[in-house]
């Protein structure tokens, strides 16, 4: 049994929520320990955001090379070395995760490798990965244990034919037929990767629109654009079961009241994730998970049990790495005695397909349902000089403002670099800005960002380049 350690803050989970909380705690003069059962960097760095973006970048380059002819560049036969592409992905993951472990060492943050479980308030017992146990005593604890994929009723993962995003990121060969269940973030991103690599990709989505959580017009445009790139998206198609027959996966689904089926080499089931709190011993500290298994927190990330905080995918806020990180900062600052609070009005969300999709604030239909009196300004990238130069003109920017005050309420964009561009509105909304603020700001020419200025001008009916 390893020696007990005592710290000011113990963080359970070394994903973006947990590792950032520990870094901020150390910066504020607190002694921190991070307990991690599997991998430093959590889902995001190891099997989520980062590896998926490495494959998306590589395959986007492939698509660009294939369309370079339009810009006067003749390219011969283009070949994909999938194992090198996977090696690129693994190298990126390794550099970043080693970077986080290095920061822990540099800042004297203890990394305790193993599965943590509360045994009583302030005491966590860790089943060490290397064998044995270790007790961590802490004045404060931050729960940052993340999430795991959901398997809908009738579906079981087998890790080979019926897979989660984790295995989909690790395939050794490009599948011939790849079915994706769920046209959400993961389904569209990883569906894009394999469609670009030449797989026949079918996406089955139970709702009548892709990305049902995003602005309806954005989801519609995404389905249309990605459809043109070869993703065969079937809306209104609820998957009811998957069976293995003769080495293939047979997916059963209902569409317009009819039972249908399709076969594939691999089926990626990406129908959402659930908070992971299994075996953590909440009962030992008087904590209970609430609706859909999430931990309930206040705006300072406190759980209601003294000195216990929760951040990231275990709480019912958007399951996004940047949200987890900022929640981690707020929890650490609260522990250090600061009055920090988490604000959720201007959280950007980005789907890294091509074109990219990016959103902040209210969806247009949401604003209307709430009875808000709004004005909407829209500008297409085909009116933008830089997008023309890039030969990348699909998409638009939509800015929503309050009709009376002109206050920014939301923005949605589909187009090249939407994920970077949206931050202009994120910052403006953070400052409680107005559409007119964006319209009055001088934007460099020729940049894609001018489409945002034009959309802001369009709120007042005065976009110039359409
Ligand atoms: P996690 O990253 O899940 O980390 C939790 C950690 O806790 C894990 O390492 C786990 O091993 C550990 N743990 C759990 N229980 C215990 C225990 N009892 N003891 C010790 N350790 C424990 N978000 C974005 O913002 N942008 C993206 O581009 C993006 N892409 C994604 C792509 C995919 C394929 C997936 C699956 C997710 C993606 N996400 C993305 C979501 C993002 O990964 C999560 O929102 C983020 O990782 C949540 O961070 P977290 O710290 O709460 O949890
Ligand atoms: P999701 O919630 O984004 O999408 C799940 C989709 O599956 C929904 O459209 C839903 O209607 C559909 N669905 C549910 N049951 C179904 C069924 N039986 N048949 C057919 N369709 C069904 O979930 P996800 O794609 O698994 O991703 C999980 C979370 O991870 C996301 O919500 C997001 O928070 C995070 N994530 C973020 C990014 C990013 O930021 N770029 C990327 C990947 C994941």
Coordinates of C-alpha atoms and ligand atoms in Angstrom, one line a residue:
X1 CA 0.0 0.0 0.0
X2 CA 1.4 3.4 -1.0
X3 CA 1.8 6.1 1.6
X4 CA -1.2 8.4 2.2
X5 CA -1.0 11.9 0.8
X6 CA -2.8 15.1 2.0
X7 CA -3.6 18.0 -0.3
X8 CA -5.7 21.1 -0.4
X9 CA -7.5 19.9 -3.6
X10 CA -8.0 16.4 -5.0
X11 CA -9.3 16.3 -8.5
X12 CA -10.8 13.0 -9.7
X13 CA -10.3 12.7 -13.4
X14 CA -7.5 14.3 -15.6
X15 CA -9.7 15.4 -18.6
X16 CA -10.0 19.0 -19.6
X17 CA -12.2 19.8 -16.6
X18 CA -9.9 18.1 -14.1
X19 CA -6.4 18.9 -15.4
X20 CA -7.3 22.6 -15.9
X21 CA -8.8 22.8 -12.4
X22 CA -5.5 21.4 -11.0
X23 CA -3.4 23.8 -12.9
X24 CA -5.5 26.8 -11.8
X25 CA -5.5 25.5 -8.2
X26 CA -1.7 25.3 -8.2
X27 CA -1.5 28.8 -9.7
X28 CA -3.5 30.0 -6.7
X29 CA -1.1 28.5 -4.3
X30 CA -3.0 25.4 -3.5
X31 CA -1.4 21.9 -3.3
X32 CA -3.3 19.7 -5.8
X33 CA -3.4 16.0 -6.6
X34 CA -5.1 14.5 -9.7
X35 CA -6.4 11.0 -9.6
X36 CA -6.7 9.4 -13.1
X37 CA -7.8 5.8 -13.9
X38 CA -6.8 5.6 -17.5
X39 CA -5.1 8.5 -19.4
X40 CA -4.0 12.0 -18.6
X41 CA -6.0 14.4 -20.9
X42 CA -9.2 12.4 -20.5
X43 CA -11.6 11.7 -23.4
X44 CA -10.8 14.9 -25.2
X45 CA -7.1 14.6 -25.7
X46 CA -6.9 10.8 -26.0
X47 CA -10.1 9.6 -27.7
X48 CA -12.2 12.7 -28.5
X49 CA -11.5 16.2 -29.6
X50 CA -7.9 15.9 -30.5
X51 CA -7.7 12.6 -32.4
X52 CA -10.9 13.4 -34.3
X53 CA -9.5 16.7 -35.4
X54 CA -6.2 15.2 -36.5
X55 CA -8.2 12.8 -38.8
X56 CA -10.5 15.6 -39.9
X57 CA -7.6 17.8 -40.8
X58 CA -5.8 15.1 -42.7
X59 CA -8.8 14.0 -44.7
X60 CA -9.8 17.7 -45.4
X61 CA -6.4 18.2 -46.9
X62 CA -7.1 15.1 -49.0
X63 CA -10.3 16.6 -50.3
X64 CA -8.6 19.9 -51.0
X65 CA -5.8 18.1 -53.0
X66 CA -8.5 16.3 -55.0
X67 CA -10.2 19.6 -55.9
X68 CA -7.0 21.6 -56.5
X69 CA -7.5 21.3 -60.2
X70 CA -10.1 24.1 -60.0
X71 CA -7.3 26.4 -58.9
X72 CA -5.0 25.3 -61.7
X73 CA -3.0 22.7 -59.8
X74 CA -2.7 19.4 -61.6
X75 CA -2.3 16.6 -59.1
X76 CA -1.5 13.0 -60.2
X77 CA -2.9 9.9 -58.6
X78 CA -3.4 10.7 -54.9
X79 CA -2.9 7.8 -52.5
X80 CA -3.8 7.4 -48.9
X81 CA -1.5 5.7 -46.4
X82 CA -4.0 5.1 -43.7
X83 CA -1.6 3.8 -41.2
X84 CA 0.6 6.9 -41.5
X85 CA -2.5 9.0 -41.1
X86 CA -3.3 7.1 -37.9
X87 CA 0.4 7.5 -36.8
X88 CA 0.0 11.3 -37.3
X89 CA -3.1 11.3 -35.1
X90 CA -1.3 9.2 -32.4
X91 CA 1.7 11.5 -32.5
X92 CA -0.5 14.6 -31.9
X93 CA -2.2 12.8 -29.0
X94 CA 1.0 11.7 -27.5
X95 CA 2.6 15.2 -27.7
X96 CA -0.4 16.9 -26.0
X97 CA -0.9 14.3 -23.3
X98 CA 2.8 14.2 -22.4
X99 CA 2.6 18.0 -22.3
X100 CA -0.1 17.9 -19.7
X101 CA 1.8 15.3 -17.6
X102 CA 4.9 17.5 -18.0
X103 CA 2.9 20.5 -16.6
X104 CA 1.9 18.4 -13.6
X105 CA 5.5 17.5 -12.9
X106 CA 6.7 21.1 -13.4
X107 CA 4.1 22.5 -11.1
X108 CA 4.5 19.7 -8.5
X109 CA 0.9 18.5 -8.9
X110 CA 0.7 14.9 -7.7
X111 CA -0.6 12.4 -10.3
X112 CA -2.1 9.4 -8.7
X113 CA -2.8 6.8 -11.3
X114 CA -5.8 4.6 -10.5
X115 CA -9.5 4.5 -9.9
X116 CA -10.7 6.9 -7.1
X117 CA -13.6 6.3 -4.8
X118 CA -14.9 8.3 -1.9
X119 CA -14.8 6.4 1.4
X120 CA -15.8 9.4 3.6
X121 CA -15.9 13.2 3.2
X122 CA -12.4 14.4 2.3
X123 CA -11.0 10.8 1.9
X124 CA -10.5 9.1 -1.4
X125 CA -9.2 5.6 -1.8
X126 CA -7.4 4.9 -5.1
X127 CA -7.1 1.4 -6.6
X128 CA -3.7 2.0 -8.1
X129 CA -3.3 1.0 -11.8
X130 CA 0.1 -0.5 -10.8
X131 CA -1.6 -2.5 -8.0
X132 CA -2.3 -1.8 -4.4
X133 CA -4.2 1.2 -3.0
X134 CA -3.4 4.7 -1.9
X135 CA -5.4 7.1 0.3
X136 CA -5.7 10.7 -0.8
X137 CA -6.9 13.1 1.9
X138 CA -8.2 16.4 0.7
X139 CA -9.8 19.6 2.1
X140 CA -11.6 20.0 -1.2
X141 CA -12.5 17.6 -4.0
X142 CA -13.4 18.3 -7.6
X143 CA -15.3 15.6 -9.4
X144 CA -14.3 15.6 -13.1
X145 CA -14.9 12.0 -14.1
X146 CA -16.4 12.8 -17.5
X147 CA -18.8 10.8 -19.6
X148 CA -19.1 7.5 -21.6
X149 CA -21.1 6.6 -24.8
X150 CA -24.7 5.6 -24.5
X151 CA -25.9 2.3 -26.0
X152 CA -29.6 2.6 -26.8
X153 CA -31.9 -0.3 -25.9
X154 CA -31.4 -3.3 -28.2
X155 CA -27.8 -2.3 -29.1
X156 CA -24.6 -3.7 -27.6
X157 CA -21.1 -2.6 -28.4
X158 CA -18.8 -5.4 -29.4
X159 CA -15.7 -3.2 -30.0
X160 CA -15.3 -4.5 -33.5
X161 CA -18.4 -4.3 -35.7
X162 CA -20.6 -2.3 -33.4
X163 CA -18.4 0.5 -32.1
X164 CA -18.1 3.7 -30.2
X165 CA -16.2 6.8 -31.4
X166 CA -13.2 5.4 -29.5
X167 CA -12.8 2.4 -31.9
X168 CA -13.9 4.4 -34.9
X169 CA -10.8 6.6 -34.3
X170 CA -8.6 3.5 -34.2
X171 CA -9.7 1.5 -37.2
X172 CA -6.7 -0.1 -39.0
X173 CA -8.4 -0.3 -42.4
X174 CA -10.7 2.1 -44.2
X175 CA -14.1 0.4 -44.1
X176 CA -16.0 -0.3 -47.3
X177 CA -19.4 0.3 -45.8
X178 CA -19.7 2.4 -42.6
X179 CA -23.0 3.1 -40.9
X180 CA -23.3 5.9 -38.3
X181 CA -26.2 5.9 -35.9
X182 CA -27.0 9.5 -34.9
X183 CA -26.4 12.7 -37.0
X184 CA -25.0 14.6 -34.0
X185 CA -21.5 16.0 -33.5
X186 CA -19.6 12.7 -33.5
X187 CA -21.7 11.1 -36.3
X188 CA -21.2 14.0 -38.7
X189 CA -17.5 14.5 -37.9
X190 CA -16.4 10.8 -38.1
X191 CA -18.9 10.1 -40.9
X192 CA -17.0 12.9 -42.8
X193 CA -13.6 11.4 -42.1
X194 CA -14.6 8.0 -43.6
X195 CA -16.6 9.5 -46.5
X196 CA -13.5 11.5 -47.5
X197 CA -11.5 8.3 -47.3
X198 CA -13.8 6.6 -49.7
X199 CA -16.1 4.5 -47.5
X200 CA -19.8 4.3 -48.3
X201 CA -21.2 6.2 -45.4
X202 CA -24.9 6.0 -44.3
X203 CA -26.0 8.1 -41.4
X204 CA -29.3 7.1 -39.6
X205 CA -30.9 9.9 -37.6
X206 CA -34.1 9.4 -35.7
X207 CA -35.1 13.1 -35.7
X208 CA -36.4 14.9 -38.8
X209 CA -33.2 17.0 -38.9
X210 CA -29.5 16.6 -38.5
X211 CA -27.9 18.2 -35.5
X212 CA -31.3 18.6 -33.7
X213 CA -29.6 20.5 -30.9
X214 CA -28.4 23.3 -33.2
X215 CA -30.2 26.1 -35.1
X216 CA -32.6 24.3 -37.5
X217 CA -31.4 26.2 -40.6
X218 CA -27.8 25.3 -39.7
X219 CA -28.7 21.6 -39.4
X220 CA -30.6 21.7 -42.7
X221 CA -27.7 23.3 -44.5
X222 CA -25.2 20.8 -42.9
X223 CA -27.3 17.8 -44.1
X224 CA -27.4 19.2 -47.6
X225 CA -23.7 20.1 -47.9
X226 CA -22.5 16.9 -46.3
X227 CA -25.0 14.9 -48.4
X228 CA -23.3 16.4 -51.5
X229 CA -20.0 15.1 -50.1
X230 CA -21.2 11.6 -50.1
X231 CA -22.7 11.2 -46.6
X232 CA -26.0 9.4 -47.2
X233 CA -28.1 10.9 -44.4
X234 CA -31.5 9.3 -43.6
X235 CA -33.6 11.5 -41.4
X236 CA -36.5 10.1 -39.4
X237 CA -34.7 6.8 -39.1
X238 CA -34.7 5.3 -35.6
X239 CA -32.3 2.5 -35.1
X240 CA -33.9 -0.3 -33.1
X241 CA -31.3 -3.0 -33.1
X242 CA -28.0 -4.3 -34.5
X243 CA -27.2 -8.0 -35.0
X244 CA -24.2 -9.7 -36.4
X245 CA -24.8 -12.0 -39.4
X246 CA -22.0 -13.7 -41.4
X247 CA -19.3 -11.3 -40.2
X248 CA -21.3 -8.2 -41.0
X249 CA -23.4 -5.9 -38.8
X250 CA -27.1 -5.7 -39.8
X251 CA -28.7 -2.5 -38.6
X252 CA -32.5 -2.5 -38.1
X253 CA -34.3 0.8 -38.2
X254 CA -37.8 2.3 -38.5
X255 CA -38.5 4.9 -41.1
X256 CA -42.0 6.3 -41.9
X257 CA -43.5 3.4 -39.9
X258 CA -41.7 0.8 -41.9
X259 CA -39.0 -1.7 -40.7
X260 CA -35.8 -1.5 -42.7
X261 CA -32.3 -2.8 -42.5
X262 CA -28.8 -2.1 -43.8
X263 CA -25.5 -3.9 -43.5
X264 CA -22.0 -2.6 -42.9
X265 CA -18.5 -3.6 -42.0
X266 CA -18.7 -1.3 -38.9
X267 CA -21.5 0.6 -37.2
X268 CA -20.6 3.7 -35.2
X269 CA -23.2 4.2 -32.5
X270 CA -23.0 7.9 -31.6
X271 CA -26.3 8.7 -29.9
X272 CA -25.0 10.8 -27.0
X273 CA -23.0 10.3 -23.9
X274 CA -23.9 9.9 -20.2
X275 CA -22.1 11.2 -17.1
X276 CA -19.6 8.6 -15.7
X277 CA -19.9 8.3 -11.9
X278 CA -19.8 4.5 -11.7
X279 CA -18.0 3.2 -8.6
X280 CA -17.1 6.6 -7.3
X281 CA -18.9 6.2 -4.0
X282 CA -21.2 9.2 -4.0
X283 CA -23.2 7.7 -1.1
X284 CA -20.2 7.9 1.2
X285 CA -20.3 11.7 1.0
X286 CA -24.1 12.2 0.9
X287 CA -24.2 13.1 -2.8
X288 CA -26.8 11.8 -5.3
X289 CA -26.9 12.2 -9.0
X290 CA -29.9 14.0 -10.4
X291 CA -31.8 14.0 -13.7
X292 CA -30.3 11.6 -16.3
X293 CA -27.5 10.8 -13.9
X294 CA -25.8 14.3 -13.9
X295 CA -24.6 15.9 -10.7
X296 CA -26.4 19.1 -9.8
X297 CA -24.3 22.2 -9.2
X298 CA -24.6 25.9 -8.5
X299 CA -23.0 28.6 -10.7
X300 CA -19.8 28.2 -8.7
X301 CA -19.7 24.5 -9.5
X302 CA -20.5 23.6 -5.8
X303 CA -22.5 20.3 -5.4
X304 CA -24.3 21.4 -2.3
X305 CA -22.1 19.1 -0.2
X306 CA -19.5 21.2 1.5
X307 CA -16.1 21.3 -0.2
X308 CA -17.2 19.1 -3.1
X309 CA -17.3 20.5 -6.6
X310 CA -18.2 19.0 -9.9
X311 CA -17.2 20.1 -13.4
X312 CA -17.3 19.0 -17.1
X313 CA -19.3 16.2 -18.6
X314 CA -20.6 15.0 -15.2
X315 CA -22.7 18.1 -14.8
X316 CA -25.7 19.0 -17.0
X317 CA -24.1 21.8 -19.0
X318 CA -22.9 21.4 -22.7
X319 CA -20.6 18.4 -23.0
X320 CA -17.8 20.4 -24.5
X321 CA -14.1 20.5 -23.6
X322 CA -14.0 24.3 -23.4
X323 CA -17.0 24.3 -21.0
X324 CA -15.3 21.7 -18.8
X325 CA -12.0 23.8 -18.7
X326 CA -13.8 27.0 -17.7
X327 CA -15.8 25.1 -15.1
X328 CA -12.6 23.7 -13.7
X329 CA -11.2 27.2 -13.4
X330 CA -14.3 28.4 -11.6
X331 CA -14.2 25.5 -9.1
X332 CA -10.5 26.1 -8.3
X333 CA -11.1 29.8 -7.8
X334 CA -14.0 29.1 -5.5
X335 CA -11.8 26.8 -3.5
X336 CA -9.2 29.6 -3.3
X337 CA -11.9 31.9 -1.9
X338 CA -12.7 33.9 -5.0
X339 CA -16.3 34.7 -6.0
X340 CA -16.0 33.3 -9.6
X341 CA -19.2 32.2 -11.4
X342 CA -19.7 30.2 -14.6
X343 CA -21.8 32.0 -17.3
X344 CA -23.4 30.0 -20.1
X345 CA -25.0 32.7 -22.3
X346 CA -22.1 32.9 -24.8
X347 CA -20.7 29.4 -25.1
X348 CA -19.5 28.6 -28.7
X349 CA -20.2 25.2 -30.2
X350 CA -18.4 24.0 -33.3
X351 CA -18.8 21.0 -35.5
X352 CA -15.5 20.4 -37.4
X353 CA -16.9 19.1 -40.7
X354 CA -16.2 21.0 -43.9
X355 CA -17.9 23.4 -44.1
X356 CA -17.6 24.0 -40.4
X357 CA -20.7 24.8 -38.3
X358 CA -20.5 27.2 -35.4
X359 CA -23.1 28.6 -33.0
X360 CA -23.4 30.9 -30.1
X361 CA -26.4 32.0 -28.1
X362 CA -30.0 31.3 -28.9
X363 CA -31.1 29.4 -32.0
X364 CA -33.5 31.5 -34.2
X365 CA -36.4 29.2 -33.5
X366 CA -35.7 29.2 -29.8
X367 CA -35.7 33.1 -29.8
X368 CA -39.1 33.1 -31.6
X369 CA -40.5 30.4 -29.3
X370 CA -39.6 32.6 -26.3
X371 CA -41.6 35.3 -27.9
X372 CA -38.6 37.6 -28.4
X373 CA -38.9 40.3 -30.9
X374 CA -35.8 39.7 -33.1
X375 CA -34.2 40.9 -36.2
X376 CA -32.0 38.5 -38.3
X377 CA -29.2 39.5 -40.5
X378 CA -27.7 36.9 -43.0
X379 CA -24.8 37.1 -45.3
X380 CA -23.6 34.3 -47.7
X381 CA -19.9 33.5 -48.2
X382 CA -20.4 33.7 -52.0
X383 CA -20.4 37.5 -51.5
X384 CA -17.1 37.4 -49.7
X385 CA -13.9 38.0 -51.7
X386 CA -11.6 35.8 -49.6
X387 CA -14.0 32.9 -49.8
X388 CA -14.1 33.3 -53.6
X389 CA -10.2 33.4 -53.6
X390 CA -10.3 30.2 -51.6
X391 CA -12.9 28.6 -53.9
X392 CA -14.8 27.9 -50.8
X393 CA -18.1 29.8 -51.0
X394 CA -20.7 27.4 -49.5
X395 CA -22.4 28.7 -46.4
X396 CA -23.5 31.8 -44.6
X397 CA -23.5 33.8 -41.4
X398 CA -26.6 34.6 -39.5
X399 CA -26.7 37.1 -36.7
X400 CA -29.7 37.5 -34.4
X401 CA -30.3 40.7 -32.4
X402 CA -33.1 42.1 -30.3
X403 CA -35.4 44.2 -32.5
X404 CA -35.7 47.1 -30.0
X405 CA -32.3 47.2 -28.3
X406 CA -30.1 45.6 -31.1
X407 CA -28.5 43.5 -28.4
X408 CA -26.8 40.4 -29.8
X409 CA -28.8 37.2 -29.0
X410 CA -27.1 34.6 -31.1
X411 CA -25.1 33.8 -34.2
X412 CA -24.8 30.8 -36.4
X413 CA -22.5 30.1 -39.2
X414 CA -21.8 27.4 -41.8
X415 CA -18.7 28.0 -43.9
X416 CA -14.9 27.9 -44.1
X417 CA -13.3 28.5 -40.7
X418 CA -16.6 29.1 -39.0
X419 CA -15.2 27.7 -35.7
X420 CA -12.6 30.4 -35.6
X421 CA -14.8 33.2 -36.9
X422 CA -17.6 32.7 -34.4
X423 CA -15.4 34.1 -31.6
X424 CA -16.0 37.6 -32.7
X425 CA -19.6 37.3 -31.7
X426 CA -18.7 35.3 -28.6
X427 CA -16.5 38.2 -27.4
X428 CA -19.1 40.8 -28.4
X429 CA -21.8 38.8 -26.5
X430 CA -19.5 38.5 -23.5
X431 CA -19.4 42.3 -23.4
X432 CA -23.2 42.5 -23.8
X433 CA -22.6 44.0 -27.3
X434 CA -24.9 45.0 -30.1
X435 CA -25.1 44.0 -33.7
X436 CA -24.2 47.6 -34.5
X437 CA -20.9 47.1 -32.6
X438 CA -19.9 44.4 -35.1
X439 CA -21.2 46.5 -38.0
X440 CA -19.1 49.5 -37.0
X441 CA -15.9 47.5 -36.4
X442 CA -13.4 47.8 -39.3
X443 CA -12.6 44.3 -40.5
X444 CA -9.5 43.6 -42.6
X445 CA -10.1 43.0 -46.3
X446 CA -10.1 40.5 -47.7
X447 CA -10.9 38.2 -44.8
X448 CA -13.7 35.7 -44.1
X449 CA -14.6 37.8 -41.0
X450 CA -16.1 40.5 -43.3
X451 CA -19.0 38.1 -43.7
X452 CA -19.7 38.7 -40.0
X453 CA -19.6 42.4 -40.4
X454 CA -22.0 42.2 -43.4
X455 CA -24.4 39.9 -41.5
X456 CA -24.4 42.4 -38.6
X457 CA -25.1 45.2 -41.1
X458 CA -27.9 43.0 -42.6
X459 CA -29.6 43.0 -39.2
X460 CA -30.3 46.7 -40.0
X461 CA -31.0 45.9 -43.7
X462 CA -27.8 47.5 -45.0
X463 CA -25.4 44.7 -46.0
X464 CA -23.5 46.0 -49.0
X465 CA -22.2 43.1 -50.9
X466 CA -25.5 41.4 -51.7
Ligands
LIG1 P1 -13.2 13.5 -19.7 O1 -12.4 14.2 -20.7 O2 -14.1 12.4 -20.0 O3 -12.2 13.1 -18.5 C1 -12.7 12.4 -17.4 C2 -11.5 11.6 -16.9 O4 -11.8 11.0 -15.6 C3 -11.1 10.4 -17.8 O5 -9.8 10.4 -18.1 C4 -11.5 9.2 -16.9 O6 -10.6 8.1 -17.1 C5 -11.3 9.7 -15.5 N1 -12.1 9.0 -14.5 C6 -13.4 8.7 -14.5 N2 -13.8 8.2 -13.3 C7 -12.6 8.1 -12.5 C8 -12.3 7.6 -11.2 N3 -13.3 7.2 -10.4 N4 -11.1 7.7 -10.8 C9 -10.1 8.2 -11.6 N5 -10.3 8.7 -12.8 C10 -11.5 8.7 -13.3 N6 -15.6 18.7 -27.2 C11 -15.2 19.9 -27.7 O7 -15.3 20.9 -27.1 N7 -14.6 19.9 -29.0 C12 -14.5 18.8 -29.7 O8 -14.0 18.9 -30.8 C13 -14.9 17.6 -29.2 N8 -14.7 16.5 -29.9 C14 -15.1 15.3 -29.4 C15 -14.9 14.1 -30.1 C16 -15.3 12.9 -29.6 C17 -15.1 11.7 -30.5 C18 -15.8 12.8 -28.3 C19 -16.2 11.5 -27.7 C20 -16.0 13.9 -27.5 C21 -15.6 15.2 -28.0 N9 -15.8 16.3 -27.3 C22 -15.4 17.6 -27.9 C23 -16.3 16.3 -25.9 C24 -15.2 16.4 -24.9 O9 -14.3 15.3 -25.2 C25 -15.7 16.4 -23.5 O10 -16.7 17.4 -23.4 C26 -14.6 16.6 -22.5 O11 -13.6 15.6 -22.6 C27 -15.2 16.6 -21.1 O12 -14.1 16.8 -20.2 P2 -14.2 16.2 -18.7 O13 -12.9 16.6 -18.1 O14 -15.4 16.5 -18.1 O15 -14.2 14.6 -18.9
LIG2 P1 -25.2 14.1 -30.0 O1 -26.2 14.3 -28.9 O2 -24.5 15.2 -30.6 O3 -26.0 13.4 -31.2 C1 -26.7 12.2 -31.0 C2 -27.7 12.0 -32.2 O4 -28.2 10.7 -32.2 C3 -28.9 12.9 -32.1 O5 -29.1 13.6 -33.3 C4 -30.1 12.0 -31.8 O6 -31.3 12.5 -32.3 C5 -29.6 10.7 -32.5 N1 -30.2 9.4 -32.0 C6 -30.5 9.1 -30.7 N2 -31.0 7.8 -30.7 C7 -31.1 7.4 -31.9 C8 -31.5 6.2 -32.6 N3 -32.0 5.1 -31.8 N4 -31.5 6.1 -33.9 C9 -31.0 7.1 -34.7 N5 -30.6 8.3 -34.1 C10 -30.6 8.4 -32.8 O7 -24.2 12.9 -29.5 P2 -22.8 12.4 -30.0 O8 -22.6 12.7 -31.4 O9 -22.8 11.0 -29.5 O10 -21.8 13.3 -29.2 C11 -21.9 13.3 -27.7 C12 -21.4 14.6 -27.2 O11 -20.0 14.8 -27.4 C13 -22.0 15.8 -28.0 O12 -23.3 16.1 -27.6 C14 -21.1 16.9 -27.8 O13 -21.4 17.5 -26.6 C15 -19.7 16.2 -27.6 N6 -19.0 16.3 -28.9 C16 -18.6 17.5 -29.3 C17 -17.9 17.7 -30.4 C18 -17.5 19.1 -30.9 O14 -17.5 20.0 -30.0 N7 -17.1 19.3 -32.1 C19 -17.5 16.6 -31.2 C20 -17.9 15.3 -30.8 C21 -18.6 15.2 -29.6

